[in-house]
């Protein structure tokens, strides 16, 4: 039985995880950098330990400091949240060796899925379609050019170790290939420490559709339905919804099965997400797997009624899944808008002090945030202030509810992306389901 969990994260996700812990009777340890001493997650935790100065490398990514915090507080579990150490296989392995439960999959699964080339190979073995592309890392530019011509331009050169929307270069023609390839290689090395890149066909018109899965240590895997996360800027998600709208039932069934097959193939336990590209001719292709809780998990919680964080703890604690596929019922439609401290036109970060804030409420509305009046939004971390999540009987009701909730939302002191979301909820491409990942490049909201 887990008694005390250290939450190795900050912001809304740390608060979100602590809420489930409190309900489960698990004590919580918060960790914080000096700049975060007044943060909500610090106040909410049963105990809190300072782990270093503001720079993430010295605090939230500082493994020795986090291990010391585990030691002095006697925590028996660590939840990494998303980002920071969530997909760091070495950290998960240290926890395993230390006898501390890592609230996530095994370090082997993290390592395997963290290498996007290996991940492609692993799922191909069970006949899950992958984006057409190279089967291994490409080291020579001439070889890359040859493969790209075979695949057909445009192509996308990707870092094998990439993540968070970074380490990708779209190439439209053979003439610009060599330069882009060499840049991608050197960027991959400097950003991720591994120069390996691979090549995929680039789909100009595609949707990002992903499947939430959940597996236990006894080999059972279920899915919790799908999500659409196509509205992105620079490959970073801005709006997510569940279920993914406008997908024919026969394709959806194949997609959900492919996700479960992929998870079973890698012996996956805990919660995870299999990401696909869905293209208008009706095909879908595996992109990658995320081996952690995702920012957008609340939309799935809304349509399934399942607290995904609670299930993460139960699975890591060695319990059997308490749901079979037939027990999972999807109801209605849910949308999430990420409210960032950014200029709503240019998306430039806008750190500063929250003078006042007032959150929407009422039927079918959820707000996951860690801000409060007087809170200082630091520039050291990502700009997510919170997430506004609505649930309705169908997509149209969810959109109306989101409009109403956005109108009620007040955040003064910093600029936020609220206005962008208001425009999106009125944009006919969005409301009618023309949801392409390059939406922001092609159209103005
Ligand atoms: P990351 O691990 O950085 O999130 P992904 O491989 O998941 O990278 O891709 C992130 C986003 O980039 C996708 O959601 C999609 O918008 C875009 N993308 C990635 N690969 C392709 C592709 N082959 N064609 C079109 N868009 C792509």
Tab-separated table of C-alpha atoms and ligand atoms in Angstrom:
chain	number	residue	atom	x	y	z
A	1	UNK	CA	0.000	0.000	0.000
A	2	UNK	CA	1.284	3.430	-0.933
A	3	UNK	CA	1.265	5.758	2.092
A	4	UNK	CA	3.120	8.825	0.997
A	5	UNK	CA	3.783	10.075	-2.524
A	6	UNK	CA	6.281	12.688	-3.583
A	7	UNK	CA	4.980	14.705	-6.512
A	8	UNK	CA	8.016	15.571	-8.634
A	9	UNK	CA	6.341	18.411	-10.472
A	10	UNK	CA	4.766	21.838	-10.110
A	11	UNK	CA	1.787	23.850	-11.332
A	12	UNK	CA	-1.650	22.546	-12.182
A	13	UNK	CA	-0.573	18.913	-12.600
A	14	UNK	CA	1.019	18.758	-9.135
A	15	UNK	CA	-2.218	20.127	-7.661
A	16	UNK	CA	-4.279	17.712	-9.768
A	17	UNK	CA	-2.295	14.706	-8.530
A	18	UNK	CA	-2.456	15.845	-4.891
A	19	UNK	CA	-6.240	16.030	-5.125
A	20	UNK	CA	-6.488	12.348	-6.027
A	21	UNK	CA	-3.953	11.459	-3.327
A	22	UNK	CA	-6.011	13.251	-0.705
A	23	UNK	CA	-9.109	11.326	-1.755
A	24	UNK	CA	-7.201	8.039	-1.599
A	25	UNK	CA	-5.746	8.785	1.833
A	26	UNK	CA	-2.197	9.020	0.479
A	27	UNK	CA	-0.018	11.682	2.139
A	28	UNK	CA	1.735	14.049	-0.259
A	29	UNK	CA	5.172	15.608	-0.458
A	30	UNK	CA	5.567	18.641	-2.672
A	31	UNK	CA	8.926	19.705	-4.045
A	32	UNK	CA	9.714	23.212	-5.170
A	33	UNK	CA	12.359	25.523	-6.503
A	34	UNK	CA	13.133	28.709	-4.567
A	35	UNK	CA	11.049	30.770	-6.994
A	36	UNK	CA	8.034	28.488	-6.336
A	37	UNK	CA	8.026	28.783	-2.547
A	38	UNK	CA	4.559	30.399	-2.576
A	39	UNK	CA	3.122	28.116	-5.258
A	40	UNK	CA	-0.220	26.428	-4.703
A	41	UNK	CA	1.227	22.907	-4.861
A	42	UNK	CA	3.550	23.773	-1.969
A	43	UNK	CA	0.650	24.972	0.159
A	44	UNK	CA	-1.485	22.009	-0.730
A	45	UNK	CA	1.090	19.309	0.057
A	46	UNK	CA	1.228	17.716	3.497
A	47	UNK	CA	4.975	18.359	3.457
A	48	UNK	CA	7.162	20.345	1.083
A	49	UNK	CA	10.877	20.282	0.364
A	50	UNK	CA	12.935	22.865	-1.513
A	51	UNK	CA	15.030	21.110	-4.181
A	52	UNK	CA	17.032	23.955	-5.680
A	53	UNK	CA	17.025	27.259	-7.523
A	54	UNK	CA	14.642	28.344	-10.295
A	55	UNK	CA	16.369	26.750	-13.296
A	56	UNK	CA	14.660	23.375	-13.942
A	57	UNK	CA	18.011	21.675	-14.442
A	58	UNK	CA	18.878	22.546	-10.841
A	59	UNK	CA	15.497	21.735	-9.280
A	60	UNK	CA	12.672	19.822	-11.016
A	61	UNK	CA	15.227	17.886	-13.094
A	62	UNK	CA	17.700	17.527	-10.241
A	63	UNK	CA	17.552	13.781	-9.551
A	64	UNK	CA	19.904	13.720	-6.516
A	65	UNK	CA	17.902	16.512	-4.842
A	66	UNK	CA	14.612	14.687	-5.495
A	67	UNK	CA	16.036	11.411	-4.169
A	68	UNK	CA	17.167	13.239	-1.012
A	69	UNK	CA	13.651	14.651	-0.623
A	70	UNK	CA	12.243	11.112	-0.907
A	71	UNK	CA	14.722	9.924	1.704
A	72	UNK	CA	14.110	12.627	4.291
A	73	UNK	CA	10.338	12.513	3.983
A	74	UNK	CA	10.126	8.714	3.834
A	75	UNK	CA	7.951	8.794	0.723
A	76	UNK	CA	7.242	5.377	-0.771
A	77	UNK	CA	6.078	6.548	-4.218
A	78	UNK	CA	6.930	9.233	-6.764
A	79	UNK	CA	4.533	10.695	-9.272
A	80	UNK	CA	6.408	12.549	-12.031
A	81	UNK	CA	3.385	14.269	-13.633
A	82	UNK	CA	4.150	15.283	-17.241
A	83	UNK	CA	7.296	16.951	-18.575
A	84	UNK	CA	10.377	17.190	-16.323
A	85	UNK	CA	11.296	13.595	-15.299
A	86	UNK	CA	8.107	11.898	-16.495
A	87	UNK	CA	9.724	10.138	-19.446
A	88	UNK	CA	13.201	9.784	-18.009
A	89	UNK	CA	13.876	6.032	-18.001
A	90	UNK	CA	16.986	6.399	-15.832
A	91	UNK	CA	14.988	8.168	-13.125
A	92	UNK	CA	12.275	5.488	-13.201
A	93	UNK	CA	14.972	2.831	-12.940
A	94	UNK	CA	16.623	4.513	-9.959
A	95	UNK	CA	13.232	4.622	-8.222
A	96	UNK	CA	12.663	0.925	-9.003
A	97	UNK	CA	16.096	0.065	-7.560
A	98	UNK	CA	15.482	2.275	-4.557
A	99	UNK	CA	12.251	0.460	-3.736
A	100	UNK	CA	10.190	3.574	-4.354
A	101	UNK	CA	7.118	3.071	-6.528
A	102	UNK	CA	7.348	5.085	-9.720
A	103	UNK	CA	3.799	6.068	-10.698
A	104	UNK	CA	4.147	5.193	-14.346
A	105	UNK	CA	5.221	2.308	-16.543
A	106	UNK	CA	8.419	0.276	-16.196
A	107	UNK	CA	11.713	1.919	-17.086
A	108	UNK	CA	12.019	-0.550	-19.999
A	109	UNK	CA	8.732	0.644	-21.496
A	110	UNK	CA	9.787	4.281	-21.102
A	111	UNK	CA	13.143	3.562	-22.729
A	112	UNK	CA	11.642	1.622	-25.628
A	113	UNK	CA	8.923	4.171	-26.392
A	114	UNK	CA	11.298	7.091	-25.831
A	115	UNK	CA	13.160	6.034	-28.948
A	116	UNK	CA	10.674	6.832	-31.672
A	117	UNK	CA	12.416	4.575	-34.194
A	118	UNK	CA	12.316	1.594	-31.830
A	119	UNK	CA	8.707	2.410	-31.000
A	120	UNK	CA	7.787	2.339	-34.699
A	121	UNK	CA	9.457	-1.074	-35.042
A	122	UNK	CA	7.766	-2.472	-31.955
A	123	UNK	CA	4.255	-1.598	-33.089
A	124	UNK	CA	4.874	-2.626	-36.692
A	125	UNK	CA	5.484	-6.151	-35.403
A	126	UNK	CA	1.823	-6.326	-34.413
A	127	UNK	CA	0.683	-4.812	-37.720
A	128	UNK	CA	-0.100	-1.340	-36.425
A	129	UNK	CA	0.351	1.008	-39.403
A	130	UNK	CA	3.130	3.585	-38.971
A	131	UNK	CA	3.623	6.816	-40.924
A	132	UNK	CA	5.429	5.823	-44.160
A	133	UNK	CA	9.104	6.514	-43.570
A	134	UNK	CA	12.560	5.187	-42.811
A	135	UNK	CA	12.937	1.995	-40.785
A	136	UNK	CA	16.068	3.058	-38.971
A	137	UNK	CA	18.124	6.101	-38.044
A	138	UNK	CA	19.556	7.872	-41.080
A	139	UNK	CA	23.096	9.117	-40.620
A	140	UNK	CA	24.074	10.137	-44.175
A	141	UNK	CA	22.356	13.049	-45.887
A	142	UNK	CA	22.577	11.411	-49.358
A	143	UNK	CA	20.838	8.314	-48.046
A	144	UNK	CA	18.196	10.548	-46.457
A	145	UNK	CA	17.618	12.301	-49.766
A	146	UNK	CA	17.259	8.989	-51.584
A	147	UNK	CA	14.718	7.724	-49.057
A	148	UNK	CA	12.806	11.013	-49.147
A	149	UNK	CA	12.504	10.798	-52.937
A	150	UNK	CA	11.124	7.283	-52.561
A	151	UNK	CA	8.628	8.394	-49.903
A	152	UNK	CA	7.763	11.517	-51.885
A	153	UNK	CA	8.023	15.150	-50.746
A	154	UNK	CA	7.086	16.826	-48.463
A	155	UNK	CA	8.828	14.858	-45.716
A	156	UNK	CA	9.501	15.541	-42.059
A	157	UNK	CA	12.897	14.852	-40.483
A	158	UNK	CA	12.467	13.935	-36.819
A	159	UNK	CA	14.783	13.428	-33.878
A	160	UNK	CA	14.523	9.828	-32.608
A	161	UNK	CA	14.677	11.157	-29.051
A	162	UNK	CA	12.445	14.179	-29.738
A	163	UNK	CA	9.444	15.300	-27.747
A	164	UNK	CA	7.344	18.296	-26.832
A	165	UNK	CA	7.003	19.291	-30.473
A	166	UNK	CA	10.720	19.939	-30.805
A	167	UNK	CA	13.276	18.383	-33.107
A	168	UNK	CA	11.233	18.277	-36.314
A	169	UNK	CA	11.960	19.791	-39.734
A	170	UNK	CA	9.480	19.812	-42.590
A	171	UNK	CA	11.140	19.658	-46.026
A	172	UNK	CA	9.159	20.518	-49.135
A	173	UNK	CA	11.600	19.778	-51.942
A	174	UNK	CA	14.815	17.865	-52.715
A	175	UNK	CA	16.696	21.153	-53.130
A	176	UNK	CA	16.241	22.106	-49.492
A	177	UNK	CA	16.703	18.609	-48.102
A	178	UNK	CA	20.435	18.420	-47.306
A	179	UNK	CA	20.490	21.662	-45.357
A	180	UNK	CA	17.385	20.796	-43.360
A	181	UNK	CA	18.684	17.302	-42.659
A	182	UNK	CA	22.029	18.520	-41.313
A	183	UNK	CA	20.303	21.162	-39.170
A	184	UNK	CA	17.891	18.559	-37.788
A	185	UNK	CA	20.812	16.287	-36.890
A	186	UNK	CA	22.756	18.973	-35.061
A	187	UNK	CA	19.624	20.270	-33.303
A	188	UNK	CA	18.761	16.735	-32.200
A	189	UNK	CA	22.231	16.352	-30.723
A	190	UNK	CA	22.167	19.639	-28.855
A	191	UNK	CA	18.567	19.361	-27.614
A	192	UNK	CA	18.380	15.645	-26.784
A	193	UNK	CA	22.007	14.476	-26.671
A	194	UNK	CA	21.367	11.961	-29.476
A	195	UNK	CA	21.902	12.901	-33.138
A	196	UNK	CA	19.722	10.086	-34.560
A	197	UNK	CA	17.046	11.292	-36.944
A	198	UNK	CA	14.553	9.485	-39.144
A	199	UNK	CA	12.277	10.523	-41.961
A	200	UNK	CA	8.508	10.344	-42.360
A	201	UNK	CA	6.140	11.395	-45.081
A	202	UNK	CA	4.710	14.780	-44.092
A	203	UNK	CA	0.931	14.995	-44.359
A	204	UNK	CA	-0.227	18.550	-45.027
A	205	UNK	CA	-3.783	17.744	-44.080
A	206	UNK	CA	-3.939	15.434	-41.131
A	207	UNK	CA	-5.506	15.263	-37.718
A	208	UNK	CA	-3.829	14.333	-34.477
A	209	UNK	CA	-5.957	11.592	-32.954
A	210	UNK	CA	-4.769	9.702	-29.902
A	211	UNK	CA	-6.010	6.860	-27.732
A	212	UNK	CA	-5.800	6.730	-23.935
A	213	UNK	CA	-4.904	3.256	-22.783
A	214	UNK	CA	-4.549	1.705	-19.365
A	215	UNK	CA	-2.839	-1.586	-18.550
A	216	UNK	CA	-2.000	-3.501	-15.388
A	217	UNK	CA	0.898	-5.726	-14.414
A	218	UNK	CA	-1.112	-8.828	-15.217
A	219	UNK	CA	-1.319	-8.195	-18.945
A	220	UNK	CA	-4.796	-6.631	-19.148
A	221	UNK	CA	-5.105	-3.558	-21.339
A	222	UNK	CA	-8.182	-1.437	-22.007
A	223	UNK	CA	-8.682	1.790	-23.908
A	224	UNK	CA	-10.564	4.815	-22.628
A	225	UNK	CA	-11.551	6.090	-26.041
A	226	UNK	CA	-9.879	8.634	-28.270
A	227	UNK	CA	-9.134	12.350	-28.341
A	228	UNK	CA	-8.553	14.873	-31.083
A	229	UNK	CA	-5.675	17.283	-30.432
A	230	UNK	CA	-5.279	18.792	-33.876
A	231	UNK	CA	-5.474	22.433	-32.874
A	232	UNK	CA	-1.796	23.069	-32.268
A	233	UNK	CA	0.740	25.805	-32.660
A	234	UNK	CA	4.274	24.775	-33.506
A	235	UNK	CA	3.320	21.160	-32.793
A	236	UNK	CA	2.101	22.119	-29.299
A	237	UNK	CA	-1.497	21.341	-28.464
A	238	UNK	CA	-3.894	24.191	-27.646
A	239	UNK	CA	-7.342	22.552	-27.711
A	240	UNK	CA	-8.234	18.919	-27.139
A	241	UNK	CA	-11.514	17.066	-27.244
A	242	UNK	CA	-12.931	13.626	-26.586
A	243	UNK	CA	-14.135	11.686	-28.413
A	244	UNK	CA	-12.356	12.679	-31.633
A	245	UNK	CA	-15.279	13.979	-33.726
A	246	UNK	CA	-16.191	13.083	-37.306
A	247	UNK	CA	-14.517	9.682	-37.487
A	248	UNK	CA	-16.466	6.827	-39.075
A	249	UNK	CA	-17.234	4.054	-36.585
A	250	UNK	CA	-15.423	1.366	-38.562
A	251	UNK	CA	-12.207	3.412	-38.611
A	252	UNK	CA	-12.544	4.337	-34.954
A	253	UNK	CA	-12.871	0.666	-34.023
A	254	UNK	CA	-9.704	-0.192	-35.948
A	255	UNK	CA	-7.867	2.730	-34.373
A	256	UNK	CA	-8.842	1.747	-30.842
A	257	UNK	CA	-7.860	-1.855	-31.493
A	258	UNK	CA	-4.502	-0.782	-32.951
A	259	UNK	CA	-3.786	1.225	-29.787
A	260	UNK	CA	-4.564	-1.717	-27.511
A	261	UNK	CA	-2.487	-4.049	-29.732
A	262	UNK	CA	0.444	-1.624	-29.559
A	263	UNK	CA	0.262	-1.442	-25.764
A	264	UNK	CA	0.027	-5.220	-25.428
A	265	UNK	CA	2.974	-5.644	-27.820
A	266	UNK	CA	5.286	-3.728	-25.489
A	267	UNK	CA	3.877	-5.297	-22.329
A	268	UNK	CA	2.754	-1.881	-21.174
A	269	UNK	CA	1.435	-1.199	-17.721
A	270	UNK	CA	0.057	1.995	-16.219
A	271	UNK	CA	-1.647	4.672	-18.313
A	272	UNK	CA	-0.301	5.822	-21.637
A	273	UNK	CA	-1.287	7.420	-24.905
A	274	UNK	CA	-0.834	6.122	-28.414
A	275	UNK	CA	-0.732	9.003	-30.867
A	276	UNK	CA	-1.796	8.670	-34.484
A	277	UNK	CA	-2.056	10.833	-37.550
A	278	UNK	CA	-5.436	10.491	-39.178
A	279	UNK	CA	-5.537	11.530	-42.825
A	280	UNK	CA	-8.642	12.447	-44.792
A	281	UNK	CA	-8.600	9.391	-47.028
A	282	UNK	CA	-9.466	7.488	-43.881
A	283	UNK	CA	-6.088	6.034	-43.022
A	284	UNK	CA	-4.375	6.408	-39.687
A	285	UNK	CA	-0.736	5.946	-38.789
A	286	UNK	CA	1.100	5.481	-35.497
A	287	UNK	CA	3.167	8.535	-34.538
A	288	UNK	CA	4.487	7.751	-31.067
A	289	UNK	CA	3.548	6.660	-27.582
A	290	UNK	CA	3.603	8.886	-24.520
A	291	UNK	CA	4.357	6.915	-21.396
A	292	UNK	CA	2.857	9.304	-18.850
A	293	UNK	CA	-0.249	11.186	-17.809
A	294	UNK	CA	-1.012	13.847	-20.420
A	295	UNK	CA	-2.088	17.442	-20.082
A	296	UNK	CA	-5.351	16.607	-21.843
A	297	UNK	CA	-6.347	13.635	-19.659
A	298	UNK	CA	-9.372	15.485	-18.145
A	299	UNK	CA	-11.383	15.283	-21.375
A	300	UNK	CA	-11.162	11.511	-21.157
A	301	UNK	CA	-12.044	11.615	-17.469
A	302	UNK	CA	-15.116	13.641	-18.386
A	303	UNK	CA	-16.464	11.145	-20.918
A	304	UNK	CA	-15.520	7.986	-18.980
A	305	UNK	CA	-16.099	9.116	-15.394
A	306	UNK	CA	-12.762	7.507	-14.465
A	307	UNK	CA	-10.154	9.326	-12.363
A	308	UNK	CA	-7.086	8.442	-14.428
A	309	UNK	CA	-4.587	9.560	-11.773
A	310	UNK	CA	-6.230	7.336	-9.183
A	311	UNK	CA	-5.921	4.393	-11.586
A	312	UNK	CA	-2.231	5.218	-12.085
A	313	UNK	CA	-1.662	4.831	-8.353
A	314	UNK	CA	-3.635	1.601	-8.148
A	315	UNK	CA	-1.766	0.026	-11.056
A	316	UNK	CA	1.648	1.090	-9.718
A	317	UNK	CA	0.625	-0.391	-6.389
A	318	UNK	CA	0.295	-3.778	-8.116
A	319	UNK	CA	-3.494	-3.934	-8.246
A	320	UNK	CA	-5.458	-5.469	-11.088
A	321	UNK	CA	-7.396	-3.222	-13.450
A	322	UNK	CA	-10.869	-2.886	-12.092
A	323	UNK	CA	-12.374	-2.330	-15.518
A	324	UNK	CA	-12.794	-4.618	-18.434
A	325	UNK	CA	-13.459	-3.035	-21.803
A	326	UNK	CA	-17.179	-3.718	-21.465
A	327	UNK	CA	-17.259	-1.696	-18.211
A	328	UNK	CA	-16.034	1.453	-19.919
A	329	UNK	CA	-18.878	3.582	-21.196
A	330	UNK	CA	-18.277	6.803	-23.050
A	331	UNK	CA	-20.809	9.534	-22.464
A	332	UNK	CA	-21.172	12.888	-24.182
A	333	UNK	CA	-18.431	15.155	-25.447
A	334	UNK	CA	-15.675	17.065	-23.677
A	335	UNK	CA	-13.404	19.952	-24.760
A	336	UNK	CA	-10.345	21.408	-23.065
A	337	UNK	CA	-8.800	24.821	-23.724
A	338	UNK	CA	-5.289	25.427	-22.464
A	339	UNK	CA	-5.119	28.849	-20.880
A	340	UNK	CA	-1.540	30.065	-21.252
A	341	UNK	CA	0.062	33.259	-19.979
A	342	UNK	CA	0.723	34.418	-23.524
A	343	UNK	CA	-0.264	37.132	-25.896
A	344	UNK	CA	-3.370	35.707	-27.662
A	345	UNK	CA	-2.215	36.845	-31.130
A	346	UNK	CA	1.505	36.195	-31.158
A	347	UNK	CA	1.695	33.673	-28.312
A	348	UNK	CA	4.634	35.446	-26.695
A	349	UNK	CA	4.954	34.489	-22.998
A	350	UNK	CA	3.528	37.047	-20.588
A	351	UNK	CA	4.852	36.353	-17.085
A	352	UNK	CA	3.857	38.635	-14.190
A	353	UNK	CA	1.602	38.929	-11.169
A	354	UNK	CA	-1.999	37.702	-11.250
A	355	UNK	CA	-3.864	40.738	-9.892
A	356	UNK	CA	-7.160	38.963	-9.722
A	357	UNK	CA	-8.811	35.898	-11.153
A	358	UNK	CA	-12.288	34.471	-11.240
A	359	UNK	CA	-12.972	31.007	-12.613
A	360	UNK	CA	-16.132	29.806	-14.332
A	361	UNK	CA	-18.271	27.161	-12.692
A	362	UNK	CA	-21.661	25.605	-13.109
A	363	UNK	CA	-22.876	22.460	-14.767
A	364	UNK	CA	-20.296	20.531	-16.782
A	365	UNK	CA	-17.366	22.884	-16.128
A	366	UNK	CA	-14.006	21.957	-14.582
A	367	UNK	CA	-10.989	24.192	-14.035
A	368	UNK	CA	-7.579	22.689	-13.295
A	369	UNK	CA	-5.200	25.459	-12.294
A	370	UNK	CA	-2.630	26.459	-9.716
A	371	UNK	CA	-2.976	30.241	-9.916
A	372	UNK	CA	-4.562	32.556	-7.358
A	373	UNK	CA	-4.726	36.333	-6.861
A	374	UNK	CA	-1.241	37.604	-6.047
A	375	UNK	CA	0.498	34.597	-7.594
A	376	UNK	CA	3.550	35.532	-9.636
A	377	UNK	CA	3.769	33.609	-12.927
A	378	UNK	CA	7.478	32.903	-13.338
A	379	UNK	CA	9.234	33.052	-16.699
A	380	UNK	CA	11.359	30.025	-15.825
A	381	UNK	CA	8.732	27.405	-16.728
A	382	UNK	CA	6.098	26.756	-19.368
A	383	UNK	CA	3.300	29.270	-19.613
A	384	UNK	CA	0.311	27.012	-18.834
A	385	UNK	CA	-1.874	28.785	-16.245
A	386	UNK	CA	-4.619	26.255	-16.224
A	387	UNK	CA	-7.072	24.223	-18.228
A	388	UNK	CA	-10.712	24.885	-18.802
A	389	UNK	CA	-12.634	21.676	-19.416
A	390	UNK	CA	-16.298	21.345	-20.284
A	391	UNK	CA	-18.573	18.375	-20.766
A	392	UNK	CA	-21.860	18.283	-22.674
A	393	UNK	CA	-24.272	15.775	-24.145
A	394	UNK	CA	-22.797	16.298	-27.594
A	395	UNK	CA	-20.154	18.408	-29.332
A	396	UNK	CA	-22.439	21.362	-30.007
A	397	UNK	CA	-23.463	21.540	-26.376
A	398	UNK	CA	-19.820	21.305	-25.295
A	399	UNK	CA	-18.911	24.190	-27.624
A	400	UNK	CA	-21.758	26.370	-26.283
A	401	UNK	CA	-20.725	25.548	-22.740
A	402	UNK	CA	-17.099	26.392	-23.511
A	403	UNK	CA	-18.156	29.759	-24.958
A	404	UNK	CA	-20.124	30.504	-21.811
A	405	UNK	CA	-17.247	29.384	-19.553
A	406	UNK	CA	-14.680	31.439	-21.464
A	407	UNK	CA	-16.928	34.488	-21.083
A	408	UNK	CA	-16.992	33.986	-17.317
A	409	UNK	CA	-13.224	33.513	-17.013
A	410	UNK	CA	-11.350	36.546	-15.668
A	411	UNK	CA	-7.584	36.683	-15.259
A	412	UNK	CA	-6.051	40.120	-14.729
A	413	UNK	CA	-2.387	41.011	-14.547
A	414	UNK	CA	-0.972	38.882	-17.347
A	415	UNK	CA	-2.072	38.352	-20.921
A	416	UNK	CA	-3.770	35.030	-21.579
A	417	UNK	CA	-4.840	32.951	-24.570
A	418	UNK	CA	-8.522	33.228	-23.548
A	419	UNK	CA	-9.357	35.515	-26.498
A	420	UNK	CA	-7.809	33.050	-28.931
A	421	UNK	CA	-10.075	30.308	-27.582
A	422	UNK	CA	-13.140	32.541	-27.833
A	423	UNK	CA	-12.388	33.082	-31.508
A	424	UNK	CA	-11.802	29.386	-32.035
A	425	UNK	CA	-15.141	28.443	-30.477
A	426	UNK	CA	-16.781	30.681	-33.095
A	427	UNK	CA	-14.586	29.590	-36.007
A	428	UNK	CA	-16.583	27.543	-38.517
A	429	UNK	CA	-13.582	25.385	-39.455
A	430	UNK	CA	-13.449	24.320	-35.822
A	431	UNK	CA	-17.167	23.962	-35.280
A	432	UNK	CA	-17.639	22.036	-38.531
A	433	UNK	CA	-14.705	19.738	-37.838
A	434	UNK	CA	-12.061	20.851	-40.333
A	435	UNK	CA	-9.396	20.137	-37.767
A	436	UNK	CA	-5.959	20.025	-39.331
A	437	UNK	CA	-2.728	20.129	-37.386
A	438	UNK	CA	-1.451	22.968	-39.577
A	439	UNK	CA	-4.578	25.028	-38.815
A	440	UNK	CA	-2.583	27.830	-37.184
A	441	UNK	CA	-0.198	28.063	-40.088
A	442	UNK	CA	-2.967	28.255	-42.680
A	443	UNK	CA	-5.694	30.251	-41.005
A	444	UNK	CA	-6.063	33.028	-38.516
A	445	UNK	CA	-8.423	32.165	-35.729
B	1	LIG	P1	6.434	15.130	-30.198
B	1	LIG	O1	6.975	13.880	-29.602
B	1	LIG	O2	7.441	16.233	-30.217
B	1	LIG	O3	5.123	15.530	-29.643
B	1	LIG	P2	5.127	13.918	-32.530
B	1	LIG	O4	5.796	12.897	-33.369
B	1	LIG	O5	4.110	13.418	-31.557
B	1	LIG	O6	6.236	14.787	-31.746
B	1	LIG	O7	4.456	15.026	-33.442
B	1	LIG	C1	3.906	16.212	-32.915
B	1	LIG	C2	3.010	16.868	-33.940
B	1	LIG	O8	3.724	17.152	-35.142
B	1	LIG	C3	1.839	16.027	-34.393
B	1	LIG	O9	0.746	16.158	-33.521
B	1	LIG	C4	1.539	16.603	-35.758
B	1	LIG	O10	0.828	17.822	-35.647
B	1	LIG	C5	2.905	16.936	-36.291
B	1	LIG	N1	3.459	15.840	-37.097
B	1	LIG	C6	4.341	14.900	-36.680
B	1	LIG	N2	4.634	14.049	-37.682
B	1	LIG	C7	3.926	14.429	-38.751
B	1	LIG	C8	3.792	13.928	-40.107
B	1	LIG	N3	4.489	12.871	-40.535
B	1	LIG	N4	2.944	14.591	-40.925
B	1	LIG	C9	2.247	15.669	-40.500
B	1	LIG	N5	2.330	16.185	-39.258
B	1	LIG	C10	3.162	15.581	-38.387
